[in-house]
Amino acid sequence: MREIEQRAVTAYRDRFGAEPEVVASAPGRINLIGEHTDYNGGFVLPCAIDRRIAVAMGKGSIELYSDDFHEMRSGAARDGSWADYPRGVAWSLSEAGYRLESVRAAIAGDVPRAAGLSSSAAIEAATALALDALFRLGIPRQRLATLCQRAENAFVGVSCGIMDQYASLLCRAGSALLIDCRSLDAEEVPIDLDRAGLSLLVCDTRVKRELGATGYNERRATCEQAARDLGVALLRDATEADLAKLTGLALRRARHVVTEDRRVLEAVEALRAGDVAAFGKLMYASHASLRDDFEVSTPELDTFVDLAARAGAVGARLTGAGFGGCAIALIARDLATDLADATRARFRELGFAEPAFYEFRPSAGAEVVL
Ligand code: GLA
């Protein structure tokens, strides 16, 4: 058992005076490329990170304990707190016709929160897997991902796409996952950072964001309207030539989505061919498109990406929804510390918050460990 899973077990014992019946954990994710494409039916390339949320669970009256917030929440009703994620998942499974009994759970995690690393998908995926194991439901992982997404859309109230839940449930160690968000087919794409002498440096700008409170839902609505204007079901079906029919905001938003889908497929080809330089260029292009056309970047994210380029990083871009949160740089291992130091200094000069840095490895998806 990982340390984080052990912590959930200990919290369960302390709070409920009993042993948990199941323990599951699920990772956060970073997205290598393919941003704001998932809810447009397009392509994404996330990988799971080595930070997880663990859920220790047993049957009992509904009580949810967070070892991170040191807080107990009771009952199944929505209250606007962290507990709405596990509650939402139970609701979503029941709504879909799965028979559940009430449960109690203790939750512990080390995925940075509100940083764009999908702590919400991690708690959903771990809860879903624990419920599936406890009630022997036998739900396939792909289906669990869509049930978790439904929990977030309909119970928590964020119109997120499928990427984060899918990545948390289906990624494998050592690989990224190319997901076709329309068919939900996925393919593993191995990434051997060590062999390439590279590290994946993550800069958390510490600009906290909650998706519900940002322009995320509004971006999604604009994309859906653009698809209707073009007469296609999803922007995934639009071509670069179609873009000429749009103007203004709709044009810029749709142009990001349509070109980003192409970049993801090219990025996968580059990775498969071992062409790291080509991959990196696509990361920079993705960032520029998110900054200029989709307008979800921030001065902090742009500053990090510029510094990364100056430091000779192979590629860099914001990761996740934007509006704050994290950016990633693919950079020679021996240059990563210098880039982190340069960023800290520059952020100080500019009066930005003190950033945090992580180096993640592509890690295992959700697992039942007890
Ligand atoms: C958030 C959402 C995802 C996806 C990204 C942007 O992480 O939860 O579904 O839309 O933003 O790519």
CSV table of C-alpha atoms and ligand atoms in Angstrom, one decimal:
chain,number,residue,atom,x,y,z
A,1,MET,CA,0.0,0.0,0.0
A,2,ARG,CA,1.2,3.5,-0.8
A,3,GLU,CA,1.7,5.9,2.1
A,4,ILE,CA,-1.4,8.0,1.0
A,5,GLU,CA,-3.6,4.8,1.0
A,6,GLN,CA,-2.2,4.0,4.5
A,7,ARG,CA,-3.2,7.4,5.6
A,8,ALA,CA,-6.8,6.9,4.5
A,9,VAL,CA,-6.9,3.6,6.3
A,10,THR,CA,-5.6,5.1,9.5
A,11,ALA,CA,-8.1,8.0,9.3
A,12,TYR,CA,-10.9,5.5,8.7
A,13,ARG,CA,-9.9,3.5,11.8
A,14,ASP,CA,-9.5,6.6,13.9
A,15,ARG,CA,-12.9,8.1,12.9
A,16,PHE,CA,-15.0,5.0,12.6
A,17,GLY,CA,-13.3,2.6,15.0
A,18,ALA,CA,-13.4,-0.2,12.4
A,19,GLU,CA,-11.4,-1.6,9.5
A,20,PRO,CA,-12.4,-0.3,6.0
A,21,GLU,CA,-13.9,-2.9,3.6
A,22,VAL,CA,-12.2,-1.5,0.5
A,23,VAL,CA,-9.5,1.0,-0.3
A,24,ALA,CA,-9.0,2.5,-3.7
A,25,SER,CA,-6.8,5.4,-4.9
A,26,ALA,CA,-6.6,7.4,-8.1
A,27,PRO,CA,-4.1,9.9,-9.5
A,28,GLY,CA,-4.3,13.5,-10.7
A,29,ARG,CA,-3.1,14.2,-14.2
A,30,ILE,CA,-1.2,16.5,-16.4
A,31,ASN,CA,-2.2,17.0,-20.0
A,32,LEU,CA,0.7,16.9,-22.5
A,33,ILE,CA,-1.3,18.5,-25.2
A,34,GLY,CA,-5.0,18.8,-26.4
A,35,GLU,CA,-6.7,21.5,-24.3
A,36,HIS,CA,-10.4,22.4,-24.4
A,37,THR,CA,-10.8,19.7,-27.1
A,38,ASP,CA,-12.4,17.0,-25.0
A,39,TYR,CA,-15.9,18.6,-24.7
A,40,ASN,CA,-15.7,19.2,-28.5
A,41,GLY,CA,-15.3,15.5,-29.2
A,42,GLY,CA,-11.6,15.9,-30.0
A,43,PHE,CA,-8.3,14.5,-29.0
A,44,VAL,CA,-6.3,14.8,-25.7
A,45,LEU,CA,-3.0,13.3,-24.5
A,46,PRO,CA,-2.9,13.3,-20.7
A,47,CYS,CA,-0.8,11.2,-18.3
A,48,ALA,CA,-1.4,10.3,-14.7
A,49,ILE,CA,0.9,11.8,-12.1
A,50,ASP,CA,2.5,10.3,-9.0
A,51,ARG,CA,0.1,12.1,-6.7
A,52,ARG,CA,-3.1,10.4,-5.6
A,53,ILE,CA,-6.3,10.6,-3.6
A,54,ALA,CA,-7.1,7.5,-1.6
A,55,VAL,CA,-10.5,6.5,-0.3
A,56,ALA,CA,-11.0,3.9,2.5
A,57,MET,CA,-14.6,2.8,2.6
A,58,GLY,CA,-17.1,0.6,4.4
A,59,LYS,CA,-20.9,0.2,4.7
A,60,GLY,CA,-22.5,2.5,7.3
A,61,SER,CA,-24.5,5.6,7.7
A,62,ILE,CA,-23.3,8.3,5.2
A,63,GLU,CA,-20.3,10.0,6.8
A,64,LEU,CA,-17.4,11.3,4.8
A,65,TYR,CA,-14.2,12.3,6.5
A,66,SER,CA,-11.4,14.3,4.8
A,67,ASP,CA,-8.0,13.8,6.4
A,68,ASP,CA,-6.8,16.8,4.5
A,69,PHE,CA,-9.4,19.2,5.6
A,70,HIS,CA,-9.8,17.5,9.0
A,71,GLU,CA,-13.5,17.6,8.5
A,72,MET,CA,-16.5,15.3,8.7
A,73,ARG,CA,-19.5,15.7,6.4
A,74,SER,CA,-22.7,13.7,6.8
A,75,GLY,CA,-25.6,12.8,4.5
A,76,ALA,CA,-26.1,12.6,0.8
A,77,ALA,CA,-27.3,16.2,0.2
A,78,ARG,CA,-25.2,18.6,-1.8
A,79,ASP,CA,-23.6,21.3,0.5
A,80,GLY,CA,-21.0,23.0,-1.8
A,81,SER,CA,-18.1,21.3,-0.1
A,82,TRP,CA,-15.4,18.8,-1.1
A,83,ALA,CA,-17.9,16.1,0.0
A,84,ASP,CA,-20.0,16.8,-3.1
A,85,TYR,CA,-17.5,14.9,-5.3
A,86,PRO,CA,-17.9,11.5,-3.5
A,87,ARG,CA,-21.6,12.2,-3.0
A,88,GLY,CA,-22.0,13.1,-6.7
A,89,VAL,CA,-20.4,9.8,-7.7
A,90,ALA,CA,-22.7,7.8,-5.5
A,91,TRP,CA,-25.6,9.7,-6.9
A,92,SER,CA,-24.5,9.2,-10.5
A,93,LEU,CA,-24.1,5.4,-10.0
A,94,SER,CA,-27.5,5.1,-8.4
A,95,GLU,CA,-29.1,7.3,-11.1
A,96,ALA,CA,-27.7,4.9,-13.7
A,97,GLY,CA,-29.5,2.0,-11.9
A,98,TYR,CA,-26.6,0.5,-9.8
A,99,ARG,CA,-27.7,-0.6,-6.4
A,100,LEU,CA,-25.8,0.9,-3.6
A,101,GLU,CA,-26.2,1.0,0.1
A,102,SER,CA,-25.0,3.9,2.2
A,103,VAL,CA,-21.3,4.1,3.0
A,104,ARG,CA,-18.8,5.9,5.2
A,105,ALA,CA,-15.4,6.8,3.9
A,106,ALA,CA,-12.1,8.4,4.9
A,107,ILE,CA,-10.3,10.3,2.2
A,108,ALA,CA,-6.6,11.4,2.1
A,109,GLY,CA,-4.8,12.9,-0.9
A,110,ASP,CA,-1.6,14.7,-2.0
A,111,VAL,CA,-2.8,16.0,-5.4
A,112,PRO,CA,-2.4,19.8,-5.2
A,113,ARG,CA,-5.9,21.3,-5.1
A,114,ALA,CA,-7.4,23.9,-7.5
A,115,ALA,CA,-4.1,23.8,-9.4
A,116,GLY,CA,-5.4,22.2,-12.7
A,117,LEU,CA,-4.0,18.8,-11.8
A,118,SER,CA,-7.5,17.2,-11.5
A,119,SER,CA,-7.8,16.6,-7.8
A,120,SER,CA,-11.5,16.5,-8.4
A,121,ALA,CA,-11.3,13.7,-11.0
A,122,ALA,CA,-9.0,11.8,-8.6
A,123,ILE,CA,-11.5,11.9,-5.7
A,124,GLU,CA,-14.3,10.9,-8.1
A,125,ALA,CA,-12.3,8.1,-9.7
A,126,ALA,CA,-11.2,6.7,-6.3
A,127,THR,CA,-14.8,6.8,-5.0
A,128,ALA,CA,-16.2,5.2,-8.1
A,129,LEU,CA,-13.7,2.4,-8.0
A,130,ALA,CA,-14.3,1.8,-4.2
A,131,LEU,CA,-18.1,1.7,-4.7
A,132,ASP,CA,-17.7,-0.6,-7.6
A,133,ALA,CA,-15.5,-3.0,-5.6
A,134,LEU,CA,-17.6,-2.8,-2.4
A,135,PHE,CA,-20.9,-3.6,-4.1
A,136,ARG,CA,-19.3,-5.9,-6.7
A,137,LEU,CA,-20.8,-3.9,-9.6
A,138,GLY,CA,-18.3,-4.9,-12.2
A,139,ILE,CA,-18.6,-1.6,-14.1
A,140,PRO,CA,-16.0,-1.2,-16.9
A,141,ARG,CA,-13.5,1.6,-16.4
A,142,GLN,CA,-14.7,3.6,-19.4
A,143,ARG,CA,-18.2,3.5,-18.0
A,144,LEU,CA,-17.0,4.6,-14.6
A,145,ALA,CA,-15.3,7.6,-16.2
A,146,THR,CA,-18.5,8.7,-17.8
A,147,LEU,CA,-20.4,8.2,-14.6
A,148,CYS,CA,-17.8,10.4,-12.8
A,149,GLN,CA,-18.1,13.0,-15.5
A,150,ARG,CA,-21.8,13.0,-15.0
A,151,ALA,CA,-21.4,13.5,-11.2
A,152,GLU,CA,-19.3,16.6,-11.9
A,153,ASN,CA,-21.6,17.9,-14.6
A,154,ALA,CA,-24.9,17.3,-13.0
A,155,PHE,CA,-24.2,17.1,-9.3
A,156,VAL,CA,-21.2,19.5,-8.7
A,157,GLY,CA,-22.3,21.7,-11.6
A,158,VAL,CA,-19.1,22.0,-13.7
A,159,SER,CA,-19.5,21.2,-17.4
A,160,CYS,CA,-16.1,19.5,-17.7
A,161,GLY,CA,-15.3,17.1,-20.5
A,162,ILE,CA,-14.2,13.5,-20.1
A,163,MET,CA,-10.4,13.9,-20.1
A,164,ASP,CA,-9.6,14.1,-16.4
A,165,GLN,CA,-11.8,11.2,-15.2
A,166,TYR,CA,-10.8,9.0,-18.1
A,167,ALA,CA,-7.1,9.7,-17.5
A,168,SER,CA,-7.4,9.1,-13.8
A,169,LEU,CA,-9.1,5.7,-14.3
A,170,LEU,CA,-7.3,4.4,-17.4
A,171,CYS,CA,-3.7,5.8,-17.6
A,172,ARG,CA,-0.8,3.4,-17.2
A,173,ALA,CA,2.6,4.0,-15.7
A,174,GLY,CA,5.2,5.1,-18.3
A,175,SER,CA,2.7,6.2,-20.8
A,176,ALA,CA,0.4,9.0,-21.9
A,177,LEU,CA,-3.0,8.1,-23.2
A,178,LEU,CA,-4.3,9.4,-26.6
A,179,ILE,CA,-8.1,9.6,-26.0
A,180,ASP,CA,-10.6,10.1,-28.8
A,181,CYS,CA,-13.2,11.9,-26.8
A,182,ARG,CA,-16.0,11.2,-29.2
A,183,SER,CA,-15.6,7.4,-29.6
A,184,LEU,CA,-13.9,7.1,-26.2
A,185,ASP,CA,-11.3,4.9,-27.8
A,186,ALA,CA,-7.8,5.3,-26.2
A,187,GLU,CA,-4.3,4.3,-27.1
A,188,GLU,CA,-1.3,4.1,-24.9
A,189,VAL,CA,1.6,6.3,-26.1
A,190,PRO,CA,4.8,5.4,-24.2
A,191,ILE,CA,7.0,8.3,-23.0
A,192,ASP,CA,10.4,7.4,-21.8
A,193,LEU,CA,11.6,10.7,-20.3
A,194,ASP,CA,14.8,9.2,-18.8
A,195,ARG,CA,16.0,7.8,-22.1
A,196,ALA,CA,15.6,11.2,-23.7
A,197,GLY,CA,17.4,12.9,-20.7
A,198,LEU,CA,14.3,15.0,-20.1
A,199,SER,CA,12.2,16.0,-17.2
A,200,LEU,CA,8.7,17.2,-17.1
A,201,LEU,CA,8.8,20.3,-14.9
A,202,VAL,CA,5.4,21.5,-13.6
A,203,CYS,CA,5.1,25.1,-12.4
A,204,ASP,CA,2.1,25.7,-10.2
A,205,THR,CA,1.5,29.4,-10.4
A,206,ARG,CA,-0.6,29.2,-7.2
A,207,VAL,CA,-3.3,31.3,-8.9
A,208,LYS,CA,-6.1,29.2,-7.5
A,209,ARG,CA,-9.0,28.4,-9.7
A,210,GLU,CA,-12.3,26.7,-9.3
A,211,LEU,CA,-13.7,25.7,-12.7
A,212,GLY,CA,-17.2,26.7,-11.8
A,213,ALA,CA,-16.2,30.3,-11.1
A,214,THR,CA,-14.1,30.8,-14.2
A,215,GLY,CA,-15.0,31.2,-17.9
A,216,TYR,CA,-14.9,27.4,-18.4
A,217,ASN,CA,-18.6,26.9,-18.9
A,218,GLU,CA,-18.8,30.0,-21.0
A,219,ARG,CA,-16.0,28.7,-23.3
A,220,ARG,CA,-17.8,25.5,-23.7
A,221,ALA,CA,-21.1,27.3,-24.6
A,222,THR,CA,-19.3,29.4,-27.2
A,223,CYS,CA,-17.8,26.3,-28.8
A,224,GLU,CA,-21.2,24.6,-28.9
A,225,GLN,CA,-22.7,27.6,-30.6
A,226,ALA,CA,-19.9,27.7,-33.1
A,227,ALA,CA,-20.5,24.0,-34.0
A,228,ARG,CA,-24.2,24.8,-34.5
A,229,ASP,CA,-23.3,27.8,-36.7
A,230,LEU,CA,-21.2,25.5,-38.8
A,231,GLY,CA,-23.9,22.8,-39.0
A,232,VAL,CA,-21.7,20.1,-37.3
A,233,ALA,CA,-22.5,18.1,-34.2
A,234,LEU,CA,-19.2,18.9,-32.5
A,235,LEU,CA,-16.2,21.1,-33.4
A,236,ARG,CA,-14.3,17.9,-33.9
A,237,ASP,CA,-16.1,17.6,-37.2
A,238,ALA,CA,-15.2,21.1,-38.4
A,239,THR,CA,-12.2,21.5,-40.8
A,240,GLU,CA,-9.7,24.4,-41.0
A,241,ALA,CA,-11.5,25.5,-44.2
A,242,ASP,CA,-14.8,25.7,-42.4
A,243,LEU,CA,-13.4,28.4,-40.1
A,244,ALA,CA,-13.7,31.0,-42.8
A,245,LYS,CA,-17.5,30.9,-42.2
A,246,LEU,CA,-17.0,32.2,-38.6
A,247,THR,CA,-16.0,35.7,-37.4
A,248,GLY,CA,-14.9,37.4,-34.1
A,249,LEU,CA,-15.0,35.4,-30.9
A,250,ALA,CA,-16.5,32.3,-32.4
A,251,LEU,CA,-13.8,32.2,-35.0
A,252,ARG,CA,-11.0,32.5,-32.4
A,253,ARG,CA,-12.4,29.9,-30.1
A,254,ALA,CA,-13.2,27.4,-32.9
A,255,ARG,CA,-9.8,28.0,-34.5
A,256,HIS,CA,-8.1,27.0,-31.3
A,257,VAL,CA,-10.1,23.8,-31.1
A,258,VAL,CA,-9.7,22.7,-34.7
A,259,THR,CA,-6.0,23.4,-34.8
A,260,GLU,CA,-5.4,21.8,-31.4
A,261,ASP,CA,-6.9,18.6,-32.5
A,262,ARG,CA,-4.5,18.5,-35.4
A,263,ARG,CA,-1.6,19.3,-33.0
A,264,VAL,CA,-2.5,16.4,-30.8
A,265,LEU,CA,-2.4,13.9,-33.6
A,266,GLU,CA,0.9,15.4,-34.9
A,267,ALA,CA,2.3,15.3,-31.3
A,268,VAL,CA,1.6,11.6,-31.0
A,269,GLU,CA,3.3,10.9,-34.4
A,270,ALA,CA,6.3,12.9,-33.2
A,271,LEU,CA,6.5,10.9,-29.9
A,272,ARG,CA,6.2,7.6,-31.7
A,273,ALA,CA,9.0,8.7,-34.1
A,274,GLY,CA,11.1,9.8,-31.2
A,275,ASP,CA,11.1,13.3,-32.5
A,276,VAL,CA,11.1,15.2,-29.3
A,277,ALA,CA,11.9,18.6,-30.9
A,278,ALA,CA,8.8,18.4,-33.1
A,279,PHE,CA,6.7,17.4,-30.1
A,280,GLY,CA,8.1,20.5,-28.2
A,281,LYS,CA,7.2,22.9,-31.0
A,282,LEU,CA,3.6,21.7,-30.9
A,283,MET,CA,3.5,22.3,-27.1
A,284,TYR,CA,4.6,26.0,-27.7
A,285,ALA,CA,2.1,26.3,-30.5
A,286,SER,CA,-0.7,24.9,-28.3
A,287,HIS,CA,0.2,27.5,-25.6
A,288,ALA,CA,0.1,30.4,-28.1
A,289,SER,CA,-3.3,29.3,-29.3
A,290,LEU,CA,-4.7,29.0,-25.8
A,291,ARG,CA,-3.3,32.4,-25.0
A,292,ASP,CA,-4.3,34.3,-28.1
A,293,ASP,CA,-7.4,32.5,-29.5
A,294,PHE,CA,-8.9,30.7,-26.5
A,295,GLU,CA,-7.8,33.4,-24.0
A,296,VAL,CA,-7.5,31.1,-21.0
A,297,SER,CA,-3.8,31.9,-20.1
A,298,THR,CA,-2.6,34.3,-17.4
A,299,PRO,CA,0.4,36.6,-17.1
A,300,GLU,CA,2.0,34.0,-14.7
A,301,LEU,CA,1.5,31.1,-17.1
A,302,ASP,CA,2.8,33.2,-20.1
A,303,THR,CA,5.9,34.3,-18.0
A,304,PHE,CA,6.8,30.7,-17.2
A,305,VAL,CA,6.4,29.6,-20.8
A,306,ASP,CA,8.5,32.5,-22.0
A,307,LEU,CA,11.2,31.7,-19.5
A,308,ALA,CA,11.1,28.0,-20.4
A,309,ALA,CA,11.7,29.0,-24.1
A,310,ARG,CA,14.6,31.2,-23.1
A,311,ALA,CA,16.1,28.4,-21.0
A,312,GLY,CA,16.1,26.1,-24.0
A,313,ALA,CA,13.1,23.9,-23.0
A,314,VAL,CA,12.0,21.6,-25.7
A,315,GLY,CA,8.4,22.6,-25.2
A,316,ALA,CA,6.2,24.3,-22.7
A,317,ARG,CA,2.5,25.2,-22.3
A,318,LEU,CA,-0.2,25.7,-19.8
A,319,THR,CA,-1.9,22.4,-18.8
A,320,GLY,CA,-5.5,21.9,-17.8
A,321,ALA,CA,-8.2,24.5,-18.2
A,322,GLY,CA,-6.0,27.6,-17.7
A,323,PHE,CA,-7.3,30.6,-15.8
A,324,GLY,CA,-4.4,30.0,-13.4
A,325,GLY,CA,-3.2,26.6,-12.2
A,326,CYS,CA,-0.2,24.9,-13.8
A,327,ALA,CA,2.1,25.0,-16.8
A,328,ILE,CA,4.5,22.3,-17.9
A,329,ALA,CA,7.9,22.4,-19.5
A,330,LEU,CA,9.7,19.5,-21.2
A,331,ILE,CA,13.3,20.3,-20.5
A,332,ALA,CA,16.8,18.7,-20.3
A,333,ARG,CA,17.0,17.2,-16.8
A,334,ASP,CA,20.1,19.3,-15.8
A,335,LEU,CA,18.3,22.6,-16.8
A,336,ALA,CA,15.1,22.1,-14.8
A,337,THR,CA,16.4,23.5,-11.5
A,338,ASP,CA,17.8,26.6,-13.3
A,339,LEU,CA,14.4,27.2,-14.9
A,340,ALA,CA,12.6,26.9,-11.5
A,341,ASP,CA,15.1,29.3,-9.9
A,342,ALA,CA,14.8,31.8,-12.8
A,343,THR,CA,11.0,31.6,-12.6
A,344,ARG,CA,10.9,32.2,-8.8
A,345,ALA,CA,13.1,35.3,-9.3
A,346,ARG,CA,11.1,36.7,-12.1
A,347,PHE,CA,7.8,36.1,-10.4
A,348,ARG,CA,9.1,38.0,-7.4
A,349,GLU,CA,10.1,40.9,-9.6
A,350,LEU,CA,6.7,41.0,-11.1
A,351,GLY,CA,4.9,40.8,-7.8
A,352,PHE,CA,3.3,37.4,-8.6
A,353,ALA,CA,2.7,34.7,-5.9
A,354,GLU,CA,5.5,32.3,-5.1
A,355,PRO,CA,5.2,29.4,-7.5
A,356,ALA,CA,5.6,25.7,-6.6
A,357,PHE,CA,7.5,23.2,-8.7
A,358,TYR,CA,7.0,19.5,-9.2
A,359,GLU,CA,8.6,16.9,-11.4
A,360,PHE,CA,6.1,14.1,-12.1
A,361,ARG,CA,6.5,10.8,-13.8
A,362,PRO,CA,3.8,9.3,-15.9
A,363,SER,CA,2.2,7.0,-13.4
A,364,ALA,CA,-0.4,4.3,-12.8
A,365,GLY,CA,-4.2,5.0,-13.0
A,366,ALA,CA,-6.7,4.2,-10.4
A,367,GLU,CA,-6.3,1.0,-8.4
A,368,VAL,CA,-8.2,-1.0,-5.7
A,369,VAL,CA,-5.6,-1.8,-3.2
A,370,LEU,CA,-7.7,-3.6,-0.5
B,1,GLA,C1,-10.5,20.8,-17.3
B,1,GLA,C2,-11.7,19.9,-17.6
B,1,GLA,C3,-11.3,18.9,-18.7
B,1,GLA,C4,-10.8,19.7,-19.9
B,1,GLA,C5,-9.7,20.7,-19.5
B,1,GLA,C6,-9.3,21.6,-20.7
B,1,GLA,O1,-9.4,20.1,-16.8
B,1,GLA,O2,-12.1,19.2,-16.5
B,1,GLA,O3,-12.5,18.2,-19.1
B,1,GLA,O4,-11.8,20.3,-20.6
B,1,GLA,O5,-10.1,21.5,-18.5
B,1,GLA,O6,-8.6,20.8,-21.6
